[in-house]
Short mmCIF file of C-alpha atoms (C1' of nucleotides) in Angstrom, two decimals:
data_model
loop_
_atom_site.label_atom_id
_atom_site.label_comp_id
_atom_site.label_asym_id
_atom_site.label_seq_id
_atom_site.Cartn_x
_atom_site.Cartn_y
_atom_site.Cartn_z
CA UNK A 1 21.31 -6.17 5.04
CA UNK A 2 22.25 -8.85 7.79
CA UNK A 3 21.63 -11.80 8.69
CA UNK A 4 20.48 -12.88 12.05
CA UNK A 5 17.15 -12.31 13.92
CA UNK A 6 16.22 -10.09 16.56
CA UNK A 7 16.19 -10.95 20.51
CA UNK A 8 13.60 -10.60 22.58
CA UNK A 9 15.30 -6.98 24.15
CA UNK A 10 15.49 -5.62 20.58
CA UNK A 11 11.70 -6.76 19.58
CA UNK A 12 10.98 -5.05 23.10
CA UNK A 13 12.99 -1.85 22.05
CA UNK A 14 11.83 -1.18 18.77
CA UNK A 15 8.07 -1.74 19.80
CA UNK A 16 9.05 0.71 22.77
CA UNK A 17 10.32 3.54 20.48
CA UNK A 18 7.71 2.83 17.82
CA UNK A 19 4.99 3.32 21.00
CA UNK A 20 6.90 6.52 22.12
CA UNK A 21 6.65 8.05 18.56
CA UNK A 22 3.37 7.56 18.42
CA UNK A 23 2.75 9.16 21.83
CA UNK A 24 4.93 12.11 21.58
CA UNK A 25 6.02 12.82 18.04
CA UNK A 26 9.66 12.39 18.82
CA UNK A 27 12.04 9.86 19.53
CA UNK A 28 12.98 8.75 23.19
CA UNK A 29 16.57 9.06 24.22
CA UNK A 30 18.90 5.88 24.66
CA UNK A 31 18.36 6.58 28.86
CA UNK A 32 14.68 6.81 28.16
CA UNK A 33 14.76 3.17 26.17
CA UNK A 34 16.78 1.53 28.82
CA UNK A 35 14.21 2.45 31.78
CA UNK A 36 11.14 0.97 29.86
CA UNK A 37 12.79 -2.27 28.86
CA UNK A 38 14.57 -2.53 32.33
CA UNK A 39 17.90 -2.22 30.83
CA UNK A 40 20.61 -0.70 33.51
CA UNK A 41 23.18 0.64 31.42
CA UNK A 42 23.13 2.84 28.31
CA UNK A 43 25.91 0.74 26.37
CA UNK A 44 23.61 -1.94 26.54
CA UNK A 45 20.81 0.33 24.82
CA UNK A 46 23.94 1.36 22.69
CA UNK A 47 24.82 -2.12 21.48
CA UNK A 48 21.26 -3.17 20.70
CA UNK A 49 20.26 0.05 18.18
CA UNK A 50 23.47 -0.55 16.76
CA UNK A 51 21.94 -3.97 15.99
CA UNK A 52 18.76 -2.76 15.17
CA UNK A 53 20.88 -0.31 12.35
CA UNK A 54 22.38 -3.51 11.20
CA UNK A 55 19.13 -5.20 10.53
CA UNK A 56 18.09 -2.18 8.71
CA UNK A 57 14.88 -1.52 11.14
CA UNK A 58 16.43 2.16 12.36
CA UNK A 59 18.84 4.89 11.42
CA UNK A 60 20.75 6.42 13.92
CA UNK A 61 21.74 9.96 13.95
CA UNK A 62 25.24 10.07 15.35
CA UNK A 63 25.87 12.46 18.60
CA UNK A 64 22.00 13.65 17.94
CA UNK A 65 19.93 13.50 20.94
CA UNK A 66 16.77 11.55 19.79
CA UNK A 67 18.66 10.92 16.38
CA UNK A 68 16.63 7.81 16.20
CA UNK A 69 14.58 7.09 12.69
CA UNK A 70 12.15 4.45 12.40
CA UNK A 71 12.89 2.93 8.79
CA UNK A 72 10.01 0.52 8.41
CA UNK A 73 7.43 3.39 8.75
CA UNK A 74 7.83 7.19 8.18
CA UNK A 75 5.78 6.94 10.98
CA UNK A 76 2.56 7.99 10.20
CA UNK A 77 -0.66 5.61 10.08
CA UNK A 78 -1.78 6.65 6.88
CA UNK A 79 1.39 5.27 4.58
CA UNK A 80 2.03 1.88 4.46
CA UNK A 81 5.95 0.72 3.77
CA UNK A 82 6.45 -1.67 1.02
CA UNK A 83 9.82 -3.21 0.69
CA UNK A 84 11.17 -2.62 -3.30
CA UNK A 85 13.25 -6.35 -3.37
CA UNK A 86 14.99 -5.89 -6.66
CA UNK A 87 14.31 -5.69 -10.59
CA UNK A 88 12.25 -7.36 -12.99
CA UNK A 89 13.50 -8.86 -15.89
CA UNK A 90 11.60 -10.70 -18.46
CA UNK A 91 14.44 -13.18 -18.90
CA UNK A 92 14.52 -13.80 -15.20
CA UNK A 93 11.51 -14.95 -12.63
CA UNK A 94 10.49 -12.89 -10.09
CA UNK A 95 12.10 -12.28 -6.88
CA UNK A 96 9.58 -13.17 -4.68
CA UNK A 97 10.94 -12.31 -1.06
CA UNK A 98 9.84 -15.67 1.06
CA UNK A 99 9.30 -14.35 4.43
CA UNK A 100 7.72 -11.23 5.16
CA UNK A 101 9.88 -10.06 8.15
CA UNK A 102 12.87 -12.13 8.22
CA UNK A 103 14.80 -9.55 6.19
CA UNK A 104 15.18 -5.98 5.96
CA UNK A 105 15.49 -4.45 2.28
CA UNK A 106 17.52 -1.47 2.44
CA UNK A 107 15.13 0.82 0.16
CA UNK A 108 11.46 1.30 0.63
CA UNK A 109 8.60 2.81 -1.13
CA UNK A 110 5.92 4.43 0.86
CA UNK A 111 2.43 4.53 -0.60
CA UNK A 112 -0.75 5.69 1.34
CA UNK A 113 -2.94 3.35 2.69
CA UNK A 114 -5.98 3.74 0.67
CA UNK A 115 -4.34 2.94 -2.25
CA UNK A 116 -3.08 -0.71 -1.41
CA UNK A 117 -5.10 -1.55 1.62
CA UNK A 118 -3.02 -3.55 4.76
CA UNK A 119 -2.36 -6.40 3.17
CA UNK A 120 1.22 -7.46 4.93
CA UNK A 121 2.35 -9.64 1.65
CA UNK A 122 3.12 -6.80 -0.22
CA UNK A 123 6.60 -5.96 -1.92
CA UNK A 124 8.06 -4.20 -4.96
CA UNK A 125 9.82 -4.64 -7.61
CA UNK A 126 11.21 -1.96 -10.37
CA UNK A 127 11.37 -2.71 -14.19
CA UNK A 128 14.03 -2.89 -16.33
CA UNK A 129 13.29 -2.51 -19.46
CA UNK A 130 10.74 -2.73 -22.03
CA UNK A 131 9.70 -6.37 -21.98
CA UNK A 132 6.41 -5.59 -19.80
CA UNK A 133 5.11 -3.49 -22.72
CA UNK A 134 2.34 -5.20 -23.92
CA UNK A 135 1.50 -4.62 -20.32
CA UNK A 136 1.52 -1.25 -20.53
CA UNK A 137 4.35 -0.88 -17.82
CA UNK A 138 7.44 0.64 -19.18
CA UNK A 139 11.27 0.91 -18.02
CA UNK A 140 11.46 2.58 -14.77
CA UNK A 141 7.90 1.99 -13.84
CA UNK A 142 7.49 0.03 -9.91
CA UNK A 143 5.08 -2.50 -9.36
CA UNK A 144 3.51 -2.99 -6.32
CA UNK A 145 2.87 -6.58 -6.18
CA UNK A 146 1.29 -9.35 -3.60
CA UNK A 147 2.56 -12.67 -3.12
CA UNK A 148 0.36 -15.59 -4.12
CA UNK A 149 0.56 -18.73 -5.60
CA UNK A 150 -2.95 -18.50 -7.48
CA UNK A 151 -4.27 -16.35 -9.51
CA UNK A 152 -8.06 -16.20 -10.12
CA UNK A 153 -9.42 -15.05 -13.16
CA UNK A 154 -9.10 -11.59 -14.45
CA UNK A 155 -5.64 -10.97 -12.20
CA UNK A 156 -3.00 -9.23 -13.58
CA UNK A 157 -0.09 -11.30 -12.51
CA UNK A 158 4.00 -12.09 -12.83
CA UNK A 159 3.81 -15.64 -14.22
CA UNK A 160 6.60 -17.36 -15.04
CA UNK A 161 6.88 -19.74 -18.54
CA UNK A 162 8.79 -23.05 -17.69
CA UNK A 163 9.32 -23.69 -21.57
CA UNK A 164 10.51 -20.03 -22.21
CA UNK A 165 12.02 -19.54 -19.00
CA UNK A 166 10.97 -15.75 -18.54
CA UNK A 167 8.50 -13.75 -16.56
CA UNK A 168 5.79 -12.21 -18.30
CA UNK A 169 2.94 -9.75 -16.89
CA UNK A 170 -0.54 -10.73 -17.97
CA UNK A 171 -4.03 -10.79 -17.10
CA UNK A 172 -4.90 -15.12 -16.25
CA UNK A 173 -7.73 -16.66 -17.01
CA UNK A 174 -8.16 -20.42 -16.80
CA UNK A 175 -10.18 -21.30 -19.37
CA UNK A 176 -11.26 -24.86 -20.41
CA UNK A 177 -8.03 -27.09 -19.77
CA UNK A 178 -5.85 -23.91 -21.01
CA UNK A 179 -4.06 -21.28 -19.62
CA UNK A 180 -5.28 -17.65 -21.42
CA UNK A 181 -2.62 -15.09 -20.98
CA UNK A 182 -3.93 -11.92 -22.30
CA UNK A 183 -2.07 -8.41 -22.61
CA UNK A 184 -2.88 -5.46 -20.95
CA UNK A 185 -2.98 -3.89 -23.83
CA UNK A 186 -6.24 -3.85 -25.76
CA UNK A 187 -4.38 -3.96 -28.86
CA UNK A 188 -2.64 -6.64 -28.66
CA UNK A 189 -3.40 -10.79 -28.95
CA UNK A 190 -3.59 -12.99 -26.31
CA UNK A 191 -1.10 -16.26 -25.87
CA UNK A 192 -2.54 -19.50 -24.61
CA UNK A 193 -0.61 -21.73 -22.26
CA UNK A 194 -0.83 -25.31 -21.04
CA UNK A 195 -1.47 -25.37 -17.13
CA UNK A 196 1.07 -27.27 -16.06
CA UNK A 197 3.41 -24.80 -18.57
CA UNK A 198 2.36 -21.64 -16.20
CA UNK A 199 3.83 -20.51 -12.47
CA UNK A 200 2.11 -18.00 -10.88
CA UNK A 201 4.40 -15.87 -8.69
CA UNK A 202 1.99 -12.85 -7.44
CA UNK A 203 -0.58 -10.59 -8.43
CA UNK A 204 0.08 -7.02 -9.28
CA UNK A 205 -2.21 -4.78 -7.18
CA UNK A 206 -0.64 -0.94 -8.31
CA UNK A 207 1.81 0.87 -10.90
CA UNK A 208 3.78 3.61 -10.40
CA UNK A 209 4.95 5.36 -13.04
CA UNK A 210 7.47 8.66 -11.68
CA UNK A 211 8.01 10.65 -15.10
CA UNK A 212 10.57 12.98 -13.70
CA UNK A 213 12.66 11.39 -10.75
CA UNK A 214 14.38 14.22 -8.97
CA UNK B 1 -5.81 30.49 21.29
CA UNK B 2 -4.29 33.68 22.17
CA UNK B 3 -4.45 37.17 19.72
CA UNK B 4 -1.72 38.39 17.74
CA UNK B 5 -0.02 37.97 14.88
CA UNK B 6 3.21 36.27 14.19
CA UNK B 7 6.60 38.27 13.59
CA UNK B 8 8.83 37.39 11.19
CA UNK B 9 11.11 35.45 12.73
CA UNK B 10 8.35 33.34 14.10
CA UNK B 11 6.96 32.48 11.13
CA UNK B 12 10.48 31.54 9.96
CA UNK B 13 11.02 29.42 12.94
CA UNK B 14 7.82 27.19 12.59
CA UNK B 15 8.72 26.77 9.10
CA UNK B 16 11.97 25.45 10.07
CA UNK B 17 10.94 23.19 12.38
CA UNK B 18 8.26 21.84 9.74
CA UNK B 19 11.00 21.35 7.15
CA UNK B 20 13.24 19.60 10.14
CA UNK B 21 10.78 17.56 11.08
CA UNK B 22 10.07 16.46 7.46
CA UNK B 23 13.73 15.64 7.16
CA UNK B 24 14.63 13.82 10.03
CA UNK B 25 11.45 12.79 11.74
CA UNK B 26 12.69 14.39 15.09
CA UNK B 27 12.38 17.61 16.22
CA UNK B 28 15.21 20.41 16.35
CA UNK B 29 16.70 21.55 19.31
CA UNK B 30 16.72 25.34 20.38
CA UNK B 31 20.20 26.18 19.25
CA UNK B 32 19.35 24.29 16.00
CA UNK B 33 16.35 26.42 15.51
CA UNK B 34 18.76 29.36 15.73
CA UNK B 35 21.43 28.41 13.59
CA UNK B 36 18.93 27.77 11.11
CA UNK B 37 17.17 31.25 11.58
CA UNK B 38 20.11 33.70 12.19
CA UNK B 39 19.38 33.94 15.75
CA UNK B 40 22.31 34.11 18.27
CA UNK B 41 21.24 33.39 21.41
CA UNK B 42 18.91 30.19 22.41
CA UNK B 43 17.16 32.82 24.84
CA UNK B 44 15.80 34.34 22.29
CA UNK B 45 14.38 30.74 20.56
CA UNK B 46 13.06 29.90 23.41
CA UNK B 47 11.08 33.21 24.00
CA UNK B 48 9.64 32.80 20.53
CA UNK B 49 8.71 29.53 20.90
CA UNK B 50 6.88 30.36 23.92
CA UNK B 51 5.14 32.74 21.94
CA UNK B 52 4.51 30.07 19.20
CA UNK B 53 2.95 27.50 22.05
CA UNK B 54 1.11 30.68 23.61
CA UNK B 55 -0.30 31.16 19.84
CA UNK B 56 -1.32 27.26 19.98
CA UNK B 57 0.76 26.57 16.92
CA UNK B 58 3.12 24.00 18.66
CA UNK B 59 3.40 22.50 21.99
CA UNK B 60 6.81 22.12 24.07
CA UNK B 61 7.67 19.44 26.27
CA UNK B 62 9.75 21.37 29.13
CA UNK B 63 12.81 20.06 30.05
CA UNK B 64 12.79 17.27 27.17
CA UNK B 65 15.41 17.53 24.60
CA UNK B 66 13.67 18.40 21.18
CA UNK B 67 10.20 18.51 22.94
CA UNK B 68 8.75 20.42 20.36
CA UNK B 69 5.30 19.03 19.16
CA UNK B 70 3.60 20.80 16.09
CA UNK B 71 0.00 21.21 17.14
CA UNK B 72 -1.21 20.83 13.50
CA UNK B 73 -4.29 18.73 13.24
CA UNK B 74 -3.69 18.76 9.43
CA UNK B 75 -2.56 15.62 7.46
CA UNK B 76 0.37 13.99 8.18
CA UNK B 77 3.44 15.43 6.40
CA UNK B 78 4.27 12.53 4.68
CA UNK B 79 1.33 13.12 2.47
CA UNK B 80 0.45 15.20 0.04
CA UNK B 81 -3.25 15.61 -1.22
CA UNK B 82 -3.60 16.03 -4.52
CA UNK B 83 -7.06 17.10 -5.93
CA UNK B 84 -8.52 14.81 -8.50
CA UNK B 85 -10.76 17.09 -10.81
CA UNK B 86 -12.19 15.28 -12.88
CA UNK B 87 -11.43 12.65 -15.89
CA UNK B 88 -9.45 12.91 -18.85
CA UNK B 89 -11.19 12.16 -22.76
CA UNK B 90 -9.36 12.84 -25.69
CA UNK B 91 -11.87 14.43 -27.27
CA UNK B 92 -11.76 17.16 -25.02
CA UNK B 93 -9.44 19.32 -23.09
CA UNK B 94 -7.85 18.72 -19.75
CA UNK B 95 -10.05 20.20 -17.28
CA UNK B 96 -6.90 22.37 -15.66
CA UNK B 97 -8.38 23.98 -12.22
CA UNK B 98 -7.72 27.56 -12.60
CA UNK B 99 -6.88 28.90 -8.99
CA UNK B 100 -5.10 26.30 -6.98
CA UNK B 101 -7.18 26.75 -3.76
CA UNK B 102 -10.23 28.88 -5.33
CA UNK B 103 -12.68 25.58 -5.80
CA UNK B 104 -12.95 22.75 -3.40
CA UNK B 105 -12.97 19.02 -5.19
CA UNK B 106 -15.14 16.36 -3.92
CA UNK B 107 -12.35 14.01 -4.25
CA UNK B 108 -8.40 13.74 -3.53
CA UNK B 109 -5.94 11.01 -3.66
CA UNK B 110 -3.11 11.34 -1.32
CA UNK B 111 0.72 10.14 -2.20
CA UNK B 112 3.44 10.05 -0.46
CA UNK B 113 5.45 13.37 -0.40
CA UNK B 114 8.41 12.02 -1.71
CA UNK B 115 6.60 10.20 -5.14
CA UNK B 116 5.72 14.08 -6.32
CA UNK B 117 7.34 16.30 -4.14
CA UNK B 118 5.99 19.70 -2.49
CA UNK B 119 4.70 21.26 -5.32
CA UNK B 120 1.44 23.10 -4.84
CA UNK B 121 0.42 23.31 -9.07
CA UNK B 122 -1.00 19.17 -8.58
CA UNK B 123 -3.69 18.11 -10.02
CA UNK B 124 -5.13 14.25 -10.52
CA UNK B 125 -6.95 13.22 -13.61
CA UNK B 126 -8.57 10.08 -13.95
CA UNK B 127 -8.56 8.43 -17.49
CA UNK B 128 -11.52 7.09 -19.26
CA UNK B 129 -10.81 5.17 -22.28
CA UNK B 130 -7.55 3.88 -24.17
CA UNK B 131 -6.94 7.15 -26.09
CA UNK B 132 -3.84 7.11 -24.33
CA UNK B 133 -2.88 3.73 -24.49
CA UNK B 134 -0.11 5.16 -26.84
CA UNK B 135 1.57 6.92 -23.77
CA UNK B 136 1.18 3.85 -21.94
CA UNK B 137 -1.58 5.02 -20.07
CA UNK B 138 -4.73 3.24 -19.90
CA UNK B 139 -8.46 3.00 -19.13
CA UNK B 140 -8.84 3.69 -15.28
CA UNK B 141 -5.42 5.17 -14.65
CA UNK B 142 -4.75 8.01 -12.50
CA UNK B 143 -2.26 10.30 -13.95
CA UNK B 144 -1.16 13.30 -11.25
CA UNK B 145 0.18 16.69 -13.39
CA UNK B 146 1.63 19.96 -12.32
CA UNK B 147 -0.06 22.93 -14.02
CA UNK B 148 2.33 24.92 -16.63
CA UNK B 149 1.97 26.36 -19.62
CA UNK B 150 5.42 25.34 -20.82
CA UNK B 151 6.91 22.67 -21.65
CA UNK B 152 11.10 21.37 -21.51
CA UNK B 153 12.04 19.13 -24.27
CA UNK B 154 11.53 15.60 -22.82
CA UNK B 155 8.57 15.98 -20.90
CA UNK B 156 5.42 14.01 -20.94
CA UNK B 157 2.48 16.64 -21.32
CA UNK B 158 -0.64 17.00 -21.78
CA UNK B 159 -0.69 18.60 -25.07
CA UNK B 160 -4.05 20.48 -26.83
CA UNK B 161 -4.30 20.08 -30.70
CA UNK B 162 -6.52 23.11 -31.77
CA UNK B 163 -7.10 21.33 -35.38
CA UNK B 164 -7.88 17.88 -34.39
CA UNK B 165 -9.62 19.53 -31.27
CA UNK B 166 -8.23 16.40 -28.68
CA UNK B 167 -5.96 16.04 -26.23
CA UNK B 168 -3.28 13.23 -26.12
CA UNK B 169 -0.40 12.72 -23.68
CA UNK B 170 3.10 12.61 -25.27
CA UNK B 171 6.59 13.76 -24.91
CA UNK B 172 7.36 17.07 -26.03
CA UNK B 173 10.28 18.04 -27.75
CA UNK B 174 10.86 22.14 -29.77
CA UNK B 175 12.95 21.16 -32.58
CA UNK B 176 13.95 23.58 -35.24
CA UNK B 177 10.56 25.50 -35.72
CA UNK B 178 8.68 22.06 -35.57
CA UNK B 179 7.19 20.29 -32.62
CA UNK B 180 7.69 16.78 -32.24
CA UNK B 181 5.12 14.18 -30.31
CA UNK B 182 6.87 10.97 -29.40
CA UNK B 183 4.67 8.50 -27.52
CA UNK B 184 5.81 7.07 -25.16
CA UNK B 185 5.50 3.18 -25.82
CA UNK B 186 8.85 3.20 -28.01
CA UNK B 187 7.28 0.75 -30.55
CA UNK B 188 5.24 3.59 -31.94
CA UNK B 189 6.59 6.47 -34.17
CA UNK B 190 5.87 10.21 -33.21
CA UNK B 191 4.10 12.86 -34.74
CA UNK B 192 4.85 16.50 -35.82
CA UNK B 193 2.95 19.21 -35.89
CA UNK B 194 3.55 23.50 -36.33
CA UNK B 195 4.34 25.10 -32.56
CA UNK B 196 0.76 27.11 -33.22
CA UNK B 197 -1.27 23.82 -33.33
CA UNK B 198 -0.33 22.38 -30.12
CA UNK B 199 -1.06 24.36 -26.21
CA UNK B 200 0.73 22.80 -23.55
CA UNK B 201 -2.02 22.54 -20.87
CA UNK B 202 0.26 20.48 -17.87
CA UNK B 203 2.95 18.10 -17.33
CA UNK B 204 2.66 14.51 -16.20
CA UNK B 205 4.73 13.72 -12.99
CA UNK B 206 3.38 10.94 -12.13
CA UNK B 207 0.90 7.81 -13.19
CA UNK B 208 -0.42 5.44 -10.91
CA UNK B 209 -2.54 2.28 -11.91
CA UNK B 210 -4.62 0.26 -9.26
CA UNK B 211 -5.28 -3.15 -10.81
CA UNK B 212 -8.45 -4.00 -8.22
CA UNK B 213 -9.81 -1.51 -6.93
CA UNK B 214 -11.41 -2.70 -3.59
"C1'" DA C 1 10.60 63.59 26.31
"C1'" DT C 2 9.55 59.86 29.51
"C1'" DA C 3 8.14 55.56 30.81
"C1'" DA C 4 6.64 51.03 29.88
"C1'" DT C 5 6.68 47.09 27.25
"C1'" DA C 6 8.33 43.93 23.80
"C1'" DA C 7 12.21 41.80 21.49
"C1'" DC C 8 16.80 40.54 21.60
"C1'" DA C 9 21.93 39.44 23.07
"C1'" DG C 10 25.20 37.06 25.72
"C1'" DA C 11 26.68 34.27 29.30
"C1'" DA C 12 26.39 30.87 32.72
"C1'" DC C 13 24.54 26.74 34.98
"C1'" DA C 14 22.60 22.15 35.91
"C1'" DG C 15 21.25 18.32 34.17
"C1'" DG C 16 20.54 15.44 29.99
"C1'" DT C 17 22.60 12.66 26.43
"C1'" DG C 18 25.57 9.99 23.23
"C1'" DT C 19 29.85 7.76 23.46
"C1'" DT C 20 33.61 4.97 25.07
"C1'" DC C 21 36.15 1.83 27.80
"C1'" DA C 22 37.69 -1.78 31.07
"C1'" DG C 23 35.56 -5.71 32.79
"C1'" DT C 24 32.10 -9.89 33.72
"C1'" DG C 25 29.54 -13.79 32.61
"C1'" DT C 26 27.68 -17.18 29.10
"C1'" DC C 27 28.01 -20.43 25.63
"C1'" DA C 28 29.37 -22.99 21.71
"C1'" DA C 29 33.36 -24.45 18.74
"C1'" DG C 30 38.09 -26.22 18.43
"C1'" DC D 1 40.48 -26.77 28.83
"C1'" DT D 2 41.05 -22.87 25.89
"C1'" DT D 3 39.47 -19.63 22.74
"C1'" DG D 4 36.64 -16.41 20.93
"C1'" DA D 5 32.36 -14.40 20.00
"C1'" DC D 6 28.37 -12.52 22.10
"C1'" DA D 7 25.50 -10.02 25.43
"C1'" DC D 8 25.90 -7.31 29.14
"C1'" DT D 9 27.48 -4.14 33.44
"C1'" DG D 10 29.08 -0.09 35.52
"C1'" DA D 11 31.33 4.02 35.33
"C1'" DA D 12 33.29 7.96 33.44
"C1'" DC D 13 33.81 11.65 29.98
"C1'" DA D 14 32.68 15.36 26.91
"C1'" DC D 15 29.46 17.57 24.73
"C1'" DC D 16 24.57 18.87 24.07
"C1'" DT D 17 20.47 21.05 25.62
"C1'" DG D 18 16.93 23.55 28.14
"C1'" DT D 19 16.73 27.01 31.43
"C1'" DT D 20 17.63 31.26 33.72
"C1'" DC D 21 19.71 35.56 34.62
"C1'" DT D 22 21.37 40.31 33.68
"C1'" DG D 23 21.60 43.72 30.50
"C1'" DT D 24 20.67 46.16 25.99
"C1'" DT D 25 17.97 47.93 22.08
"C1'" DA D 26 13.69 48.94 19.65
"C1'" DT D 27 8.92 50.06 19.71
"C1'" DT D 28 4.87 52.12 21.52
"C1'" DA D 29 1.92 54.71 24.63
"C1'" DT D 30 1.32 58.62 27.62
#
DNA sequence: ATAATAACAGAACAGGTGTTCAGTGTCAAG
DNA sequence: CTTGACACTGAACACCTGTTCTGTTATTAT
């Protein structure tokens, strides 16, 4: 991860080899690059991917012909990148990531489309630890989570407790002048919250539980 | 279209550059083809490849550096479908598909490959009801299983109680001539039961939870 | 057996391709 | 002004890569 955003040649390169993937199933040579953004010499094209690797948007195959990878996308229409920002702790808020492109998360998780739609304000987050129980999502498990400041009823969402200063992962309601925060879990009792008392910090939209990670 | 039947080595080769590209997103070269498949000389690649285009199975971009194109108007390979058969009650057995290819579902639910893998024994299950909420697994949930009889010590299967006649979803473990059931939410204590009361009918790999569906 | 065809081996060639290096200009900080 | 970082140029090098050629071996038909 680096700071720094990208110049107009690099936003013209990477939509370049994004629109020769798509057109020909592999990627185009450094030469290749150069003549569609009108760049004269290969070092330039050099210099730039190696920024683009710094930024995290590519992976370069060393002394590969066509060793470039697109990181954002494995490339195909149908999955739908989703940058995994960090852990969840109950004793911690949420990492919300504030800018959807301004930084490049070195790990993604790739879902297909149909299950999370094309909603850009998507991002990830991995739990640690049994906290989220009552919400039926266990150490390990990955939430797939959208940013918002609002909830509206019946969300499940990350929702931070000024007084208790910890994230918790319940289903909102706004009921009456009070905040009803009720478990996942059938089983368990719902807590009841003053507004004012209550941060919403995004609405969970998928969980993934992997039982056996290779 | 053309007649004939692939040799060996040709089937070997396509299934090469199927794995590469799965790997790398790029394409091999010829003399990377040939490493790969025991084959000394490029000439001989490239003769079988032009067999392989001439078959329709690929299509080669001459004179372009890994200008191989797989001609394969199935999914993408990033995807894996993954039949969903039906749902999942505990009062009942898992509905395990017999044949893997021998009946065609109305439904699937594709993942990414690298959530579950390559394995061809998949099957979705959708849940109805909070008989599993013990396992963490609730109303509405998707849970994706590989078909075994068997179960390792540790695993989260679906298990078959011939007395109680119901299925539940717990870990497994063989221990001294006894079979323990530990669910999975760690708050709740496990059950035993004799190794000829309980049939293994598949193994979880995977759970996935949409909170809205659209 | 003989001939024809398919499949393969090895080598060589021309051009493609990633890499590197010595410079050039720009621009902001010291 | 000087310095240094940054973006870029042009050229050269070494290796990679697809192609082609000649020749050999295996298979099949006649």
């Amino acid at each position: 991860m680096v700071k720094g955003k990208m110049s107009k040649r690099q936003q013209q390169m990477i939509t370049f080899i994004r629109d020769f993937l798509g057109d020909n199933n592999y990627p185009p040579t450094i030469r290749e690059i150069g003549r569609a953004c009108q760049i004269s010499s290969t070092s330039v094209v050099n210099y730039n991917l190696n920024k683009l690797e710094d930024y995290g948007l590519i992976h370069r195959n060393l002394r590969v012909s066509r060793g470039i990878q697109i990181s954002d996308t494995q490339h195909s229409p149908n999955l739908v990148p989703i940058p995994l920002v960090g852990r969840i702790f109950a004793s911690k808020p949420v990492p919300v990531p504030d800018a959807p492109s301004s930084f490049a998360p070195d790990e993604y998780i790739s879902l297909a489309r149909d299950l999370v739609g094309d909603s850009a304000d998507l991002f990830a987050l991995e739990v640690s630890g049994d906290s989220m129980i009552d919400a039926m999502i266990g150490d390990g498990d990955v939430v797939v989570m959208k940013r918002q400041i609002e909830a509206r009823n019946g969300d499940l969402a990350a929702i931070w407790l000024n007084d208790r200063e910890e994230t918790t992962l319940k289903h909102f309601f706004l009921e009456k002048g009070r905040v009803r925060l009720q478990p996942a879990n059938p089983t368990m009792h719902p807590i009841y919250e003053k507004p004012e008392n209550v941060q919403v910090q995004g609405k969970v939209v998928l969980v993934v539980r992997q039982i056996n990670k290779a």
